[in-house]
Structures are given as C-alpha cells and as structure tokens.
Amino acid sequence: MRTALRSRSIRIFATTQFLLEVQFWFPVWLIYLLDLGFPLATAMLADAVFRIVSVVCEFPVGVIADRVGRRRAYLTLAGLSVLTFALIAQIQSSPLLFATWVLWGVLWALTSGAASAYLYELCAQDELPINPARAFGLVRAVGHGSVLVSLLAAGYLYEADPRLPFAVTSALAAVAFLLALRLPEIRGSRVATSLSAALADIRRALTLAQVRQAVLLGILLLLFGWSARILFQPLALELGLSARVTGWMYAAFAAASVLGGLAAGHLAVTRRRTALAAAFLLVLVALAATSQVVSLGPFVFLPVMGFGYTLGMTVLDVFTNEAAPPAVRAAIFGVVTCTAGIGIAVGRPLLGILADDHSVPYAAGLWTVVGVPLVGLALLVIRRVQPGWMRHGSAGPPVRERQSSTAE
C-alpha cells in the first residue's frame, strides 16, 4: 500500500472518500425526524421511498456515469452529498422531507459504481505502477475508518444540536468536492454513444463469463450480507444494551471492516479466490453463531461478519473492474446493486418483522438457512473463476498501456 500512498491522485482520492463516507447521520436520522414532530409512519414511508428510488436508479445512474466521464461523475457525487445533507438539516415540512429522501436515493445509487470505476482507472493511468487491489484495500479501510470515527461522534454532535450531524456531513462533503477538483480526468472515459448503443455494450459485456461471475458474486454477497445488518439494532435492544454500548458495538463492526479492507489489499493473487470463498463463509458462520449464542453477537460475531463482508466486497470490487469493459464499468456495478437491492428490499423488512415477532436468534437462524444455498452457489461460482483473473500480480505492473489503447 506504500506505493499507492506515494501516488498524489490516490492520496487525494482516499482523502475525499474519508470525507464522503462519514456516517454521522446513521445512528440519529430516525430520532431526528421524530424530534422534528414527524410521525413514525411518515419516517418509515420516507425510508421506503428512499429504498425504492435507490433501487430504481441504480442501473440508469450507472449508465449516465459511464457516459459523462469518471471525474464529472465523481464531482456530481460529492456535490449531491453537499446538497442532500444540507437539505436534511433544513427539513421542516413533509414535502421537503420526501423530496430530500428522493434526492438521497439518487445519491445512494450514484455511489455504487462511480467511485469504484474512477479509482480503478486512476490506478491504470497513474505514473506509478499501482496494483488496484492495494489501492482498493487502502480506500476501503479509510472509508470504514471514517465510519468508525463518525459513529462514535454522532451522539455527541446530536446532543449539541440535532441538525449538527447533517450539517457537518454536508460541510465535509463540500471539502471533498474542492479536493476532488484536483483529481485528473480519465483519458477517453467519456462514452459518446447513444443509449441504445450503451445498452448493447452492457448486453455484450454480460455474455463474458468473468463479468457474469463477478455480477453474480456481487449480488449474492450484497443480498446476504447487507440484509443481515437490519438485525443489529434489534439485537442491541433484545440484549438491553445502552445507547453508549450500542455505539461501541457499531464501532467494533466498523473496526473489523477496516481490517477486512487492509487484509484484502495485502492478498497474494493466488489467494484471492480462497479469500473470496472465506468471506462468504465468515458471514454465514457469524450469522449462524449469533443465532445460537446471541450474547456474543455484538462484540464477537458481528465483527467477524464485518471483516468477512468487507474482505469479500473489496476483492469483488477489483474483480468486477478487471472483468468489465471500461465503457460500461459503472453500469455493471449498477446491475449488481439494482438486482441485489430488489432482494434486499424484501429480505430486510422480513428479517425486521421476524426479529420483532419472534426474536433476533430466530431471525438470524432463518436467514442462515436461506444463506446456505446462496453461499453454496457462490462457492460453485468461485470454483469456476479462472485462478489468474487478475492480469497482474501483487507488485503489479502498470496497466496504463492497455487502458489507453482501449480508450483510443
């Protein structure tokens, strides 16, 4: 990772990601809306609108991101972050609430592929021989470090002023936008084709075996791992954890996620398939263990889940970027998140209802049963992935020549 840190572009990108991935809002957004006087039903409806918008927009936003160029898409992401959280800090009426949550859904969709594709192509274009796996491991770790810091600080900010978590998030995004202005555009990254041609490119990409494998694995890990997170808050409530201890529970999960990103960045090429299989199994085992020994869930099994999930997603980030044609990289990520999002929209509410009607161990156990065939399918797909799917090794030669010829 030292090579990645020597690159000016990667340093700036990692810093902007740290500023953009803060989650001061996460522990307090529902409390904030209730304190503003919105009924719980209105808040839940707004969240449902957010989920629907984000799923619907995943694919079209990815297509647009490919067409406008990597730097423009990334600057748009940062700009929308500034606007979205500034509006949340000013919410006073239901129309503004729903309009802001719609905008937030669009922003959420844009984060799926725009940043990942940009980072991969920054590595390819840089003057230094940067291995993308090291850069992705670094940025994942930095992002989860940002989450860790912001989760610990969220409660204190909210106590000072309920609007402060959102205002600080907006201000940090503004700094990220200014920093991102110093990032280079990717040569030839704008795709000057019609929409029909772009869709044809995506269909052709999905005929490639490695693209289909990357897409399917991404869908399976997102669906299984992300849906399970809905159980974290019910778990804390069921165990009677205080707000402070609950915050430390989330912090432990984030800290383990930092380690997962760092571990992914240091994997030898020959170990990446094994690590990906281990990532799926770690999430499955952690969930099964939580269903059996619930008291160890917050500070033992959930961190294991966080480590495995981040390890797997970091490896898949590189795999997907490596497999997908440059002209449709962001769109391919949109296919993954849109498809997984449909399943998550069903799985998360179902798990929440089961945890409320029965118990967290019951819901975790049932999701483990669902996860067995999902993980089994993932392991079969991983076996079929070519061992040399990375086109360069851990000390990776630059892919600048291949990238520029593709753009031309």
PDB file of C-alpha atoms in Angstrom, residues 98 116 126 145 197 202 215 278 294 333 381 384 388:
ATOM      1  CA  PHE A  98     -39.855  13.367   0.749  1.00  0.00           C
ATOM      2  CA  SER A 116     -15.089   2.315  -7.810  1.00  0.00           C
ATOM      3  CA  ASP A 126      -1.072   6.843 -12.764  1.00  0.00           C
ATOM      4  CA  GLY A 145     -12.224   4.250   9.447  1.00  0.00           C
ATOM      5  CA  ALA A 197     -25.561   1.527 -28.071  1.00  0.00           C
ATOM      6  CA  ILE A 202     -23.856  -3.891 -21.472  1.00  0.00           C
ATOM      7  CA  VAL A 215     -22.006  -9.808 -11.159  1.00  0.00           C
ATOM      8  CA  ALA A 278     -13.705 -17.460   3.073  1.00  0.00           C
ATOM      9  CA  VAL A 294     -26.743 -14.307  20.985  1.00  0.00           C
ATOM     10  CA  PHE A 333     -21.955  -2.107 -10.794  1.00  0.00           C
ATOM     11  CA  VAL A 381     -19.154 -19.828  -8.992  1.00  0.00           C
ATOM     12  CA  ARG A 384     -15.191 -21.631 -11.891  1.00  0.00           C
ATOM     13  CA  GLY A 388      -5.367 -15.898 -12.915  1.00  0.00           C
TER      14      GLY A 388
END
